[in-house]
JSON list of C-alpha atoms in Angstrom, two decimals:
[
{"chain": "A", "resi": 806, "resn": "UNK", "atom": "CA", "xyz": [62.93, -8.30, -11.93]},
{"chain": "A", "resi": 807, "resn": "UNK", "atom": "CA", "xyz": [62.41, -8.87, -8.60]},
{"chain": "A", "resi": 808, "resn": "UNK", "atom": "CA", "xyz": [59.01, -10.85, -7.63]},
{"chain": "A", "resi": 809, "resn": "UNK", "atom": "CA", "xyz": [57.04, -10.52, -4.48]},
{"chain": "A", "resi": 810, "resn": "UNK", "atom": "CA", "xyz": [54.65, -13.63, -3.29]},
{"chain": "A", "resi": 811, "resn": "UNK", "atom": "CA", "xyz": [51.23, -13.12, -1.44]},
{"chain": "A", "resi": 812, "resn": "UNK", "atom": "CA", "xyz": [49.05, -15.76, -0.60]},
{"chain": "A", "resi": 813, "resn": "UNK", "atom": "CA", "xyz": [45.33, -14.78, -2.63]},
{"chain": "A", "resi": 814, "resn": "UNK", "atom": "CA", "xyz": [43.70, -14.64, 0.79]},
{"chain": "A", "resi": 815, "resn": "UNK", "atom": "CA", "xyz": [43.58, -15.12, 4.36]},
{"chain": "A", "resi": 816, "resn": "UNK", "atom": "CA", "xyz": [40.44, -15.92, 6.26]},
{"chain": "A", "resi": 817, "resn": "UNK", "atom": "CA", "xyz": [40.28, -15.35, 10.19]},
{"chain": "A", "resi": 818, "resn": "UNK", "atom": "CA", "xyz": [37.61, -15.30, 12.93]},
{"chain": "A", "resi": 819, "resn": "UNK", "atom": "CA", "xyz": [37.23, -12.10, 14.91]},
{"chain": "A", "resi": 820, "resn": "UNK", "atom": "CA", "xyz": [39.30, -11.78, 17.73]},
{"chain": "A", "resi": 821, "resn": "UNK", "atom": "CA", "xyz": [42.06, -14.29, 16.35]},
{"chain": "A", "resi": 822, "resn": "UNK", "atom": "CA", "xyz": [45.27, -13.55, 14.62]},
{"chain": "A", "resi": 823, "resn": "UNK", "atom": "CA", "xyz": [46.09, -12.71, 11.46]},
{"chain": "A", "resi": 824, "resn": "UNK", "atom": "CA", "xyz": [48.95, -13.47, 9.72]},
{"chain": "A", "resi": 825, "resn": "UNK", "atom": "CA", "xyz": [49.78, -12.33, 5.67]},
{"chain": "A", "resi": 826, "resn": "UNK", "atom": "CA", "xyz": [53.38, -12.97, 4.07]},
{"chain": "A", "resi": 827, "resn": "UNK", "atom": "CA", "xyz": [55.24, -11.60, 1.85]},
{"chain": "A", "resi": 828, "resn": "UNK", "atom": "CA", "xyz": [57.84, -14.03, -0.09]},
{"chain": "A", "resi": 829, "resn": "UNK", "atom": "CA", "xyz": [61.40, -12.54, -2.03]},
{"chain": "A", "resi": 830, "resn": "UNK", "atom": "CA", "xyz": [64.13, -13.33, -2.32]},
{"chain": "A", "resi": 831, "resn": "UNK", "atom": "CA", "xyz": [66.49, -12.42, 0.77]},
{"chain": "A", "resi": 832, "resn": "UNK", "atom": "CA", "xyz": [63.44, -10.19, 1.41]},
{"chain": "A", "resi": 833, "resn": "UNK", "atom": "CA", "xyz": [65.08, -9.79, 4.96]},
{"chain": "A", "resi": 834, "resn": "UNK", "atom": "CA", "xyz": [67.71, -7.62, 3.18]},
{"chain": "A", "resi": 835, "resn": "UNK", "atom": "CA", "xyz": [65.51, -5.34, 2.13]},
{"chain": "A", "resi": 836, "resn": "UNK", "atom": "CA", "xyz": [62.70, -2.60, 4.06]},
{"chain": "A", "resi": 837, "resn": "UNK", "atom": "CA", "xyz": [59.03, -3.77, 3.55]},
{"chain": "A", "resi": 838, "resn": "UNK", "atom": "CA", "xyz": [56.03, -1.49, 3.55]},
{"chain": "A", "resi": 839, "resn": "UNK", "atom": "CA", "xyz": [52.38, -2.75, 4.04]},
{"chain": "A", "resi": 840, "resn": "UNK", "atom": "CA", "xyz": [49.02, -1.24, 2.21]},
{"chain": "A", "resi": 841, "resn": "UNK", "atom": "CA", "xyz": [45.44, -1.63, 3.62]},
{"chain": "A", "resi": 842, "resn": "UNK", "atom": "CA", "xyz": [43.07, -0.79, 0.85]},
{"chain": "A", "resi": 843, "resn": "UNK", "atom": "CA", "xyz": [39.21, -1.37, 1.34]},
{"chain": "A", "resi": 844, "resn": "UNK", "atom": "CA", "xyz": [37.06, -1.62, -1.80]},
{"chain": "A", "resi": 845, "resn": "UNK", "atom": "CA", "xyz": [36.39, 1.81, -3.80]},
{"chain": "A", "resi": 846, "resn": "UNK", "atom": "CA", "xyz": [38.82, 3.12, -2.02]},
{"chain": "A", "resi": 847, "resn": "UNK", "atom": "CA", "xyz": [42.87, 4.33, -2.60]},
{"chain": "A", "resi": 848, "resn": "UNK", "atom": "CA", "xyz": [45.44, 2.21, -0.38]},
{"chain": "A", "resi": 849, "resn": "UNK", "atom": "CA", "xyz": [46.41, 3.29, 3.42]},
{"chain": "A", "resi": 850, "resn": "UNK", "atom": "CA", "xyz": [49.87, 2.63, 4.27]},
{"chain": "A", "resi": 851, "resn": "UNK", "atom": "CA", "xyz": [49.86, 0.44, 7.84]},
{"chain": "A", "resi": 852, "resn": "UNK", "atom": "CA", "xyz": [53.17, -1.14, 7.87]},
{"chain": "A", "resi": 853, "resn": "UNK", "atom": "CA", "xyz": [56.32, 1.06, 6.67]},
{"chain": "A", "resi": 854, "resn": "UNK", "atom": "CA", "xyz": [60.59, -0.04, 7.42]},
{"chain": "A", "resi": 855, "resn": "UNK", "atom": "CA", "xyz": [59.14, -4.01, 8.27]},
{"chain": "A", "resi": 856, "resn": "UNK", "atom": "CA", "xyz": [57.77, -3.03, 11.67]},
{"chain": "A", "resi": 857, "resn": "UNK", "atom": "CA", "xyz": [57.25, 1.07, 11.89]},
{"chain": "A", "resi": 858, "resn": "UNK", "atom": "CA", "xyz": [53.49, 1.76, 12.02]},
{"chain": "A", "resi": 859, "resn": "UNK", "atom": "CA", "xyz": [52.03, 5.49, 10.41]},
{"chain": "A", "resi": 860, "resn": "UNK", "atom": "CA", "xyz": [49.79, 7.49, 13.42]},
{"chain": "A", "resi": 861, "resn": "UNK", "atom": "CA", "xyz": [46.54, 6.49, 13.47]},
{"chain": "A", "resi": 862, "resn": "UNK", "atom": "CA", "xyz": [47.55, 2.70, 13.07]},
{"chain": "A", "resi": 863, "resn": "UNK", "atom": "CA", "xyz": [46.08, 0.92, 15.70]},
{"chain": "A", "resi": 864, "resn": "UNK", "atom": "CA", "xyz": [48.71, -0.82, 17.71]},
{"chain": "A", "resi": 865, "resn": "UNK", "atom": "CA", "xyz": [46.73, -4.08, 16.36]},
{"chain": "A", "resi": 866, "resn": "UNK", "atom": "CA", "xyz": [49.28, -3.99, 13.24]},
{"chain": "A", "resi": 867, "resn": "UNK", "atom": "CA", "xyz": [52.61, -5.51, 13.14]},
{"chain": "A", "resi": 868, "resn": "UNK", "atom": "CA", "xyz": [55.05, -6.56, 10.88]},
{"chain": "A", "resi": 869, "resn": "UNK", "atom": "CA", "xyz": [58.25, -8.54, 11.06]},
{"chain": "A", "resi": 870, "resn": "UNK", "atom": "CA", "xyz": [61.40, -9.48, 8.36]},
{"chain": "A", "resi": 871, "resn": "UNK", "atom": "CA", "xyz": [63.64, -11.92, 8.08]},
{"chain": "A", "resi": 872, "resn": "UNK", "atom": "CA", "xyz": [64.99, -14.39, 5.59]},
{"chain": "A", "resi": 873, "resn": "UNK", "atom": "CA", "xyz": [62.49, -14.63, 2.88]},
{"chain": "A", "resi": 874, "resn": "UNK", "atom": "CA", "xyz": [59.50, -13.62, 4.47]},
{"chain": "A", "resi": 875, "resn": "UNK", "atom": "CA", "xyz": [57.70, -10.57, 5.73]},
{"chain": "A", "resi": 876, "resn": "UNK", "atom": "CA", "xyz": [55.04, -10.78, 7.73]},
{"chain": "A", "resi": 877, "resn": "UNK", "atom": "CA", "xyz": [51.93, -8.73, 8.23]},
{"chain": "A", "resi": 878, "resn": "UNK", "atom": "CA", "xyz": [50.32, -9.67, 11.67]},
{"chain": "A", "resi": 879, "resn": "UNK", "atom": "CA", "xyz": [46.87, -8.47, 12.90]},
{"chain": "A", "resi": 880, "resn": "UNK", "atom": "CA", "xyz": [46.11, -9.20, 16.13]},
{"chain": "A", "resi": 881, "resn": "UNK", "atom": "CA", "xyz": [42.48, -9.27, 17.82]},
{"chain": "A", "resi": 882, "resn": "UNK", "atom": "CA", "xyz": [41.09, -9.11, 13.96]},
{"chain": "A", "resi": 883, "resn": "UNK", "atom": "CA", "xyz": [37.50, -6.79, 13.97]},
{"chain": "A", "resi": 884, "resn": "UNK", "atom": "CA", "xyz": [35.05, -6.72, 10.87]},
{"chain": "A", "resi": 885, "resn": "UNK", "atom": "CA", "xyz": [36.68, -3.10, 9.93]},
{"chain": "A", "resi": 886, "resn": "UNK", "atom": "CA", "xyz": [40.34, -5.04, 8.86]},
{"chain": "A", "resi": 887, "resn": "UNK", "atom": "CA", "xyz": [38.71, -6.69, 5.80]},
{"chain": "A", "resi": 888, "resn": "UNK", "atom": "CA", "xyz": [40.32, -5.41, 3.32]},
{"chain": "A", "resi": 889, "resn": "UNK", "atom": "CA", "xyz": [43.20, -5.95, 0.23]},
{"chain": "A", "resi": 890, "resn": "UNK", "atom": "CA", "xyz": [46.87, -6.00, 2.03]},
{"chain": "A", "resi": 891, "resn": "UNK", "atom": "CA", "xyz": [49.66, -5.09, -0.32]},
{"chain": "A", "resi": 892, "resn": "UNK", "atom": "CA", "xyz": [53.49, -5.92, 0.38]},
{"chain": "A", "resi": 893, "resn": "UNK", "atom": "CA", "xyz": [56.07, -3.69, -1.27]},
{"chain": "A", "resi": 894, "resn": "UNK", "atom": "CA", "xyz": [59.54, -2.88, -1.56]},
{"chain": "A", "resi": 895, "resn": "UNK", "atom": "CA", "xyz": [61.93, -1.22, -4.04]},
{"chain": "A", "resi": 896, "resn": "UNK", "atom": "CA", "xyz": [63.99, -3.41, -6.20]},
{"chain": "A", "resi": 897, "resn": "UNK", "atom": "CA", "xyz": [67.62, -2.26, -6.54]},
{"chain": "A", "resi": 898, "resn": "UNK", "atom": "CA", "xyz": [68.88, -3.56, -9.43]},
{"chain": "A", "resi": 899, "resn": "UNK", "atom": "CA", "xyz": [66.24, -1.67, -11.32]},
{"chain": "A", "resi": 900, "resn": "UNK", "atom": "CA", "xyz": [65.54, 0.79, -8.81]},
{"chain": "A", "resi": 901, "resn": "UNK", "atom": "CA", "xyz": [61.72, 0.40, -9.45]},
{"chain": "A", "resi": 902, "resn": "UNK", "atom": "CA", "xyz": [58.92, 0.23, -6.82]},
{"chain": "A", "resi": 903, "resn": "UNK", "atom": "CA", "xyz": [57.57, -3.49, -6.81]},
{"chain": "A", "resi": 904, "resn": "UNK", "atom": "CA", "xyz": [53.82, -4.62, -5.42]},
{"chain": "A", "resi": 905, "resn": "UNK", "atom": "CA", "xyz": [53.26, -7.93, -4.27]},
{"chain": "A", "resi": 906, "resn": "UNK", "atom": "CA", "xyz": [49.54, -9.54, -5.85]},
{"chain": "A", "resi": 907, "resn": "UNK", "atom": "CA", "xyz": [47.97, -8.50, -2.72]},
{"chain": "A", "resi": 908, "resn": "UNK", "atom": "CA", "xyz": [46.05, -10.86, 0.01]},
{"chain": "A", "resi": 909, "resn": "UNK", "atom": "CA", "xyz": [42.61, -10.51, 0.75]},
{"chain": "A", "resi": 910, "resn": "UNK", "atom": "CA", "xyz": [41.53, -10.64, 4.39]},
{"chain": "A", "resi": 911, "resn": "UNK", "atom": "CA", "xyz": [38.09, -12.19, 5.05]},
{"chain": "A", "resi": 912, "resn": "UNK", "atom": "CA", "xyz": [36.85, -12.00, 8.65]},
{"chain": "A", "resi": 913, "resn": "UNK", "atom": "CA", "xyz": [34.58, -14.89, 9.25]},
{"chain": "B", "resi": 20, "resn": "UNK", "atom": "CA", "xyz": [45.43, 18.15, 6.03]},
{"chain": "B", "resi": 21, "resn": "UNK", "atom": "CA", "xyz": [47.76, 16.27, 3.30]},
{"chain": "B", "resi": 22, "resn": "UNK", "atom": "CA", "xyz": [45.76, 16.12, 0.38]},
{"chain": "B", "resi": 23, "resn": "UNK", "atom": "CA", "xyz": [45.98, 14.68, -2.91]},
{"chain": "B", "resi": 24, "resn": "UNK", "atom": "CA", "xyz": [43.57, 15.02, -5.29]},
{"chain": "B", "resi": 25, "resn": "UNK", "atom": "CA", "xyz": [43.87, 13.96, -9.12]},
{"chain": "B", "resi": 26, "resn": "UNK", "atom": "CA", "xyz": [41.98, 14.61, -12.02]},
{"chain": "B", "resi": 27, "resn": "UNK", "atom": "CA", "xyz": [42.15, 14.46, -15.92]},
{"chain": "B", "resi": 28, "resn": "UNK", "atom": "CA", "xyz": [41.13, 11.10, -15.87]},
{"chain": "B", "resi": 29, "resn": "UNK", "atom": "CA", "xyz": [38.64, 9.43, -18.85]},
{"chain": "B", "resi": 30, "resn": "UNK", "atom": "CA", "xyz": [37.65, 7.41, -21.67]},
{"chain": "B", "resi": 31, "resn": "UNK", "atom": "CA", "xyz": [40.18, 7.73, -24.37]},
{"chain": "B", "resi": 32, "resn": "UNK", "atom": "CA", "xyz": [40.65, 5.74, -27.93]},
{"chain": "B", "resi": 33, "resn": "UNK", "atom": "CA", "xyz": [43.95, 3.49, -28.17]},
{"chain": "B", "resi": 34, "resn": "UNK", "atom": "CA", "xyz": [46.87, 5.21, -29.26]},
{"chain": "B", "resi": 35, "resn": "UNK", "atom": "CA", "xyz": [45.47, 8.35, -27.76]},
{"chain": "B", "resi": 36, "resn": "UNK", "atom": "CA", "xyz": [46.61, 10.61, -25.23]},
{"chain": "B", "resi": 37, "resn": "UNK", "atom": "CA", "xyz": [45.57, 11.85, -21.95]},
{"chain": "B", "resi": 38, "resn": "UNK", "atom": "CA", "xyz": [47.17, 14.13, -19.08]},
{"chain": "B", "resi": 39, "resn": "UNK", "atom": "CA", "xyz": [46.95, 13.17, -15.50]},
{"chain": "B", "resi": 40, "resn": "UNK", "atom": "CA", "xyz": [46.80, 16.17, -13.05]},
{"chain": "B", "resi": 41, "resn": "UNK", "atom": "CA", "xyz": [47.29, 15.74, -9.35]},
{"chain": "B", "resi": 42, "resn": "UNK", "atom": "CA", "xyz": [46.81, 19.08, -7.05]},
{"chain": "B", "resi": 43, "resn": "UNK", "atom": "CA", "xyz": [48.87, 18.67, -3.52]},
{"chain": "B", "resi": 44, "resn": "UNK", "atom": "CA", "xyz": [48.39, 20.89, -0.51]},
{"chain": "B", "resi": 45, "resn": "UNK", "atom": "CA", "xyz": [48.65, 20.90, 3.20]},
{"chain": "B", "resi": 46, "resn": "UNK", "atom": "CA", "xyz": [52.57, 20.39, 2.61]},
{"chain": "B", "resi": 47, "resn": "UNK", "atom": "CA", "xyz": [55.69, 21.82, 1.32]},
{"chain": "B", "resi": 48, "resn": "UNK", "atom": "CA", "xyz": [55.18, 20.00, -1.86]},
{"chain": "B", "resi": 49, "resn": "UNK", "atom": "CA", "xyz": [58.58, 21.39, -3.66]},
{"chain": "B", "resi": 50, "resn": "UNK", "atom": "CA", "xyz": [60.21, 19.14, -0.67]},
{"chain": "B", "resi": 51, "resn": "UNK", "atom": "CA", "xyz": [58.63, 15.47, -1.74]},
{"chain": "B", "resi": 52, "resn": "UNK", "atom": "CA", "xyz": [59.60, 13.04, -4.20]},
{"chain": "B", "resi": 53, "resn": "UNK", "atom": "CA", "xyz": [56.43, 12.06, -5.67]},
{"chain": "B", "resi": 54, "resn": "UNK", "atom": "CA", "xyz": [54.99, 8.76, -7.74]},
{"chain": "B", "resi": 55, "resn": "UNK", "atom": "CA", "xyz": [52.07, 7.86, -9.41]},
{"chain": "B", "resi": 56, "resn": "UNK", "atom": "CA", "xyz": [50.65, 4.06, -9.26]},
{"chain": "B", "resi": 57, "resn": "UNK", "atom": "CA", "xyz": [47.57, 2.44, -11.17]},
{"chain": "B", "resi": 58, "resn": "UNK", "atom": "CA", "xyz": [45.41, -0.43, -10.60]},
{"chain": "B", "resi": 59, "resn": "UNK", "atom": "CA", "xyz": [43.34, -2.30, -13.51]},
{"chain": "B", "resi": 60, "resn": "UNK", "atom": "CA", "xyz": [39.82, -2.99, -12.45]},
{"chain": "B", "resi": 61, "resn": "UNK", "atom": "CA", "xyz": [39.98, -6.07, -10.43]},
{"chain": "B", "resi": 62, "resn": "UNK", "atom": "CA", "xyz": [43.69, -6.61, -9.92]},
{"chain": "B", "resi": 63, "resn": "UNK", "atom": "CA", "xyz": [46.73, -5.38, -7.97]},
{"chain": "B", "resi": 64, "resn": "UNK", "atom": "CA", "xyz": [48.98, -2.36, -7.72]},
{"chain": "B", "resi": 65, "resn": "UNK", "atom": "CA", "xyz": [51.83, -1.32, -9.91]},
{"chain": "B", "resi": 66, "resn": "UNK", "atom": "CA", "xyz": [53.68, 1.56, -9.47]},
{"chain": "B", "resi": 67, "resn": "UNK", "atom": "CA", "xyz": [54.16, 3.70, -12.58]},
{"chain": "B", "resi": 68, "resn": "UNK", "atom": "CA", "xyz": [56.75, 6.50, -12.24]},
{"chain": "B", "resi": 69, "resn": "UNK", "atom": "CA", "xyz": [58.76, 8.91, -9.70]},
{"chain": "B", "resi": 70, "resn": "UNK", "atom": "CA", "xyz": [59.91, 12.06, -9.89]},
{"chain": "B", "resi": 71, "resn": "UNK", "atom": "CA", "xyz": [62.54, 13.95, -7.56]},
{"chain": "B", "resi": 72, "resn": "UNK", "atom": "CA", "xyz": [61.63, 16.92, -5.66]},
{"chain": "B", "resi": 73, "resn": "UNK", "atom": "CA", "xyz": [62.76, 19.42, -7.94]},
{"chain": "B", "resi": 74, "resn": "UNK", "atom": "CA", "xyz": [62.03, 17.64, -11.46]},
{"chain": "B", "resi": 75, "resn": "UNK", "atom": "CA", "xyz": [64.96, 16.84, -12.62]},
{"chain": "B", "resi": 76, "resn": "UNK", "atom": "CA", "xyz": [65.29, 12.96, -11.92]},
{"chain": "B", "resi": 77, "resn": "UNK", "atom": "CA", "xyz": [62.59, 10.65, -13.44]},
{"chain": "B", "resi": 78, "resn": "UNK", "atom": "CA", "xyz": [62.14, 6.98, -13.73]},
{"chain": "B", "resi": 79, "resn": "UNK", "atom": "CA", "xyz": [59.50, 4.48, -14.88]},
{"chain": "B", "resi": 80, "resn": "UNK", "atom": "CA", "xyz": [58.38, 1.34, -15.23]},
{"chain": "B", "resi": 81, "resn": "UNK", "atom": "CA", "xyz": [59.04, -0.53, -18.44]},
{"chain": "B", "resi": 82, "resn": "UNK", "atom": "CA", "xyz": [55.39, -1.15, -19.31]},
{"chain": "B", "resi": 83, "resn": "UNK", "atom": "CA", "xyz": [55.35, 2.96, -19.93]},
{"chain": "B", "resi": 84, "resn": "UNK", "atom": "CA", "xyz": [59.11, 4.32, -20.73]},
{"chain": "B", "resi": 85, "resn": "UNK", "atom": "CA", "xyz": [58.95, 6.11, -23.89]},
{"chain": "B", "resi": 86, "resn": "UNK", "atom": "CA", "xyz": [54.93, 6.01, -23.60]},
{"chain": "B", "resi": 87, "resn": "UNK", "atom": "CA", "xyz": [54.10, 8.33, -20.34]},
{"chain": "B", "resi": 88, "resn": "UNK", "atom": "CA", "xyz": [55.97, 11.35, -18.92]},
{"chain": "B", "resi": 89, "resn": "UNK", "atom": "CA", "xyz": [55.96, 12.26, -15.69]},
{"chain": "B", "resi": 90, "resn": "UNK", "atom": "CA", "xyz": [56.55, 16.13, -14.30]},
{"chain": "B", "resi": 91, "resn": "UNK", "atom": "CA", "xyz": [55.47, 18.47, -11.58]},
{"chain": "B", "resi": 92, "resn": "UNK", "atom": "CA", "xyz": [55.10, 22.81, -11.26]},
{"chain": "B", "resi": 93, "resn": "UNK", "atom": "CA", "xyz": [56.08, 22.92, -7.68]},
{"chain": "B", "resi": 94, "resn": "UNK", "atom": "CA", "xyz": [55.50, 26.90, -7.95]},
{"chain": "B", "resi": 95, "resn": "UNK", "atom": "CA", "xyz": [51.66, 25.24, -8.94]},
{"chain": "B", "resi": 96, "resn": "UNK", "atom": "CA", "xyz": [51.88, 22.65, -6.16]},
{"chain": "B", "resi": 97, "resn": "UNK", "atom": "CA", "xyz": [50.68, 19.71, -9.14]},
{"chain": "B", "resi": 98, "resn": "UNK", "atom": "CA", "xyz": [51.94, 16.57, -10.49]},
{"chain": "B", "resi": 99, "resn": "UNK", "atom": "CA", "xyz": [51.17, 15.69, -13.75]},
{"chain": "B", "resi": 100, "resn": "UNK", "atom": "CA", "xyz": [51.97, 12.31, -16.05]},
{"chain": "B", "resi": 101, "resn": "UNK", "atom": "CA", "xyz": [51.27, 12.97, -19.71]},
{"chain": "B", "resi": 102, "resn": "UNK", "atom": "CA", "xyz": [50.43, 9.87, -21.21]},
{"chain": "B", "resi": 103, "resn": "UNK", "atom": "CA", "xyz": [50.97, 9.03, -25.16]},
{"chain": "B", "resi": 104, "resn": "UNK", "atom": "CA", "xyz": [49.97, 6.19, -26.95]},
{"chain": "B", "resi": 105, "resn": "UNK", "atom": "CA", "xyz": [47.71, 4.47, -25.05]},
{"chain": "B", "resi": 106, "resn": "UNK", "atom": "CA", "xyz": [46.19, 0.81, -25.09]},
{"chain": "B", "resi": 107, "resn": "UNK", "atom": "CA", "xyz": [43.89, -1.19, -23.86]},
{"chain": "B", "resi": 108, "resn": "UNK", "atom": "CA", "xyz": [46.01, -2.66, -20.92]},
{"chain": "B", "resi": 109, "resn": "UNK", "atom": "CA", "xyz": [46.94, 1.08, -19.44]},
{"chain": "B", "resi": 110, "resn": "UNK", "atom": "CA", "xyz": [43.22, 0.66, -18.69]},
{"chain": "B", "resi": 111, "resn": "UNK", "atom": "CA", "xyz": [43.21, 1.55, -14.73]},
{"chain": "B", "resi": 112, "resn": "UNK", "atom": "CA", "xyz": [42.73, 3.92, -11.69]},
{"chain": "B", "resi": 113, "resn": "UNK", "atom": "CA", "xyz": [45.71, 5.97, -11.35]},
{"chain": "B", "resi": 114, "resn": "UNK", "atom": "CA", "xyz": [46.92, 6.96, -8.01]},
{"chain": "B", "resi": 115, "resn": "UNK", "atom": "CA", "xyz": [49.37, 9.87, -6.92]},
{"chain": "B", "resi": 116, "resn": "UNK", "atom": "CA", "xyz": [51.24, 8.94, -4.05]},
{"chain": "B", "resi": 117, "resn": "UNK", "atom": "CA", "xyz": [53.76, 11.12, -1.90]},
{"chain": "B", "resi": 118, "resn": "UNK", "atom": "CA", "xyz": [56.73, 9.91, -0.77]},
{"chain": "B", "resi": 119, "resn": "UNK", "atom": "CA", "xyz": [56.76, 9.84, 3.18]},
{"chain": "B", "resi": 120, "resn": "UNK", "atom": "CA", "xyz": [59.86, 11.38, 3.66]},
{"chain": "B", "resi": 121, "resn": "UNK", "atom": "CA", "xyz": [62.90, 12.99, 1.31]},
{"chain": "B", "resi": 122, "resn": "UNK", "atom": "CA", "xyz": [63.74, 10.05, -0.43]},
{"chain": "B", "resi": 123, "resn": "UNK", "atom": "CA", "xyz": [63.07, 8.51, -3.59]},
{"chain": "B", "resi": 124, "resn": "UNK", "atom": "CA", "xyz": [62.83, 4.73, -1.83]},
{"chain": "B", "resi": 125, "resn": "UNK", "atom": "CA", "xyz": [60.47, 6.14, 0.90]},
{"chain": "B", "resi": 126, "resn": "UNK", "atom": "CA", "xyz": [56.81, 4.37, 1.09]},
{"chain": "B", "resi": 127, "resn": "UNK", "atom": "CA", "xyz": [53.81, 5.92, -0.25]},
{"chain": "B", "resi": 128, "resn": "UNK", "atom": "CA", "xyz": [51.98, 8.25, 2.02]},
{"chain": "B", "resi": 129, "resn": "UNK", "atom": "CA", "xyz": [49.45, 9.55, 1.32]},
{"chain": "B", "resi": 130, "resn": "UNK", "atom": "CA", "xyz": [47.56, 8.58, -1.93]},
{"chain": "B", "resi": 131, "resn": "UNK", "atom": "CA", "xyz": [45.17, 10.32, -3.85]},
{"chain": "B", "resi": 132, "resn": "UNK", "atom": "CA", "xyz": [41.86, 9.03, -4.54]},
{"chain": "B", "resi": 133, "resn": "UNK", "atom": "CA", "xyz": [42.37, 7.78, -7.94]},
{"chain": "B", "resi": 134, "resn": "UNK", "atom": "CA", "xyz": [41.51, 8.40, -11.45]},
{"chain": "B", "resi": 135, "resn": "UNK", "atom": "CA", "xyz": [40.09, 6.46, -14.11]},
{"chain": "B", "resi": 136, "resn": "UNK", "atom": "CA", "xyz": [41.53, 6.03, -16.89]},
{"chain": "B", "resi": 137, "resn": "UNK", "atom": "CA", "xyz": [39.59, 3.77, -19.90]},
{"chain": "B", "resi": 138, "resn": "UNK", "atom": "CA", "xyz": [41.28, 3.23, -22.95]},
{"chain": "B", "resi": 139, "resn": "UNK", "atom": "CA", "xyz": [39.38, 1.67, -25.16]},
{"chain": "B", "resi": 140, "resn": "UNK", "atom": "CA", "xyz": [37.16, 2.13, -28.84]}
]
């Protein structure tokens, strides 16, 4: 089955860049959606088709595709973006939904 | 306003059974492929199961085939996954999720706000 990689967590200071992959194989070939999902809480979707962003999604969020590597990118990080950030895609072969482990963002 | 909203969740004894509802409204709901995803306390998402827009197309996730059914009453607006044989690792908060658009490969928006489901003696 197809495996997506997350690093455990990111840590940035406020107003700086953030920056979460999202390793598969030939990921690049495939459409990547992101999740924002704050403790106690059910997951947001911030990221959807590598780079589209939902209304309501601050500008602040991007994401980019290529190779084997997504990329969630945050820019001008605030307190309110600490969260769990989920990659996901849907494998073909199996034609199942599949998470990545998740990253957790810690604003310093 | 989209809303999802599940319930049936619940401590239940392994090899029990439970059934998950989830009420939709503020959309056509008959027009959505929906899914439902959990997450065990303390770890990650996994998606669990998808159904097409008019029931007739399921699929799962190995960890449940032959264990958990999914379904929906679209005249009811409400998803359900009827879940037999449970054990200790199905353990989790279950999500509903809608599709975002018409198709069954579409991300998940929006979610539900979970319910818990404990199996356990």
């Amino acid at each position: 089955s197809y495996v997506l990689t997350q690093p455990p967590s990111v840590s940035v200071a406020p107003g700086k860049t953030a920056r979460i992959t999202c390793g598969g194989n030939n990921i690049g070939s495939k459409s990547v959606h992101w999740y924002q999902q704050k403790p106690g809480q059910a997951p947001v979707l911030v990221i959807y088709y590598d780079s589209d962003r939902p209304s309501g999604i601050p500008e602040r969020f991007s994401g980019s595709n290529s190779g084997n590597t997504a990329t969630l990118t945050i820019s001008r990080v605030e307190a309110g973006d600490e969260a769990d950030y989920y990659c996901q895609v849907w494998d073909s072969s199996s034609d199942h939904a599949v998470f990545g482990g998740g990253t957790q963002l810690t604003v310093l | 306003e989209v809303q999802l909203v599940e319930s049936g969740g619940g401590l239940v004894q392994p090899g029990g059974s439970l059934r998950l509802s989830c009420a939709a409204s503020g959309f056509t709901f008959s027009s959505y492929w929906m899914h439902w995803v959990r997450q065990a306390p303390g770890k990650g998402l996994v998606w669990v199961s998808r159904i097409n827009s008019d029931g007739s197309s399921t699929s799962y996730a190995d960890s449940v085939k032959g264990r958990f059914t999914i379904s929906r009453d679209n005249a009811k607006n409400t998803l359900y996954l009827q879940m037999n044989s449970l054990r200790a690792e199905d353990t989790a908060v279950y999500y509903c999720a809608r599709g975002l658009y018409s198709s069954g490969r579409d991300p998940f928006d929006p979610w539900g706000q979970g319910t818990l489901v404990t199996v356990s003696s």
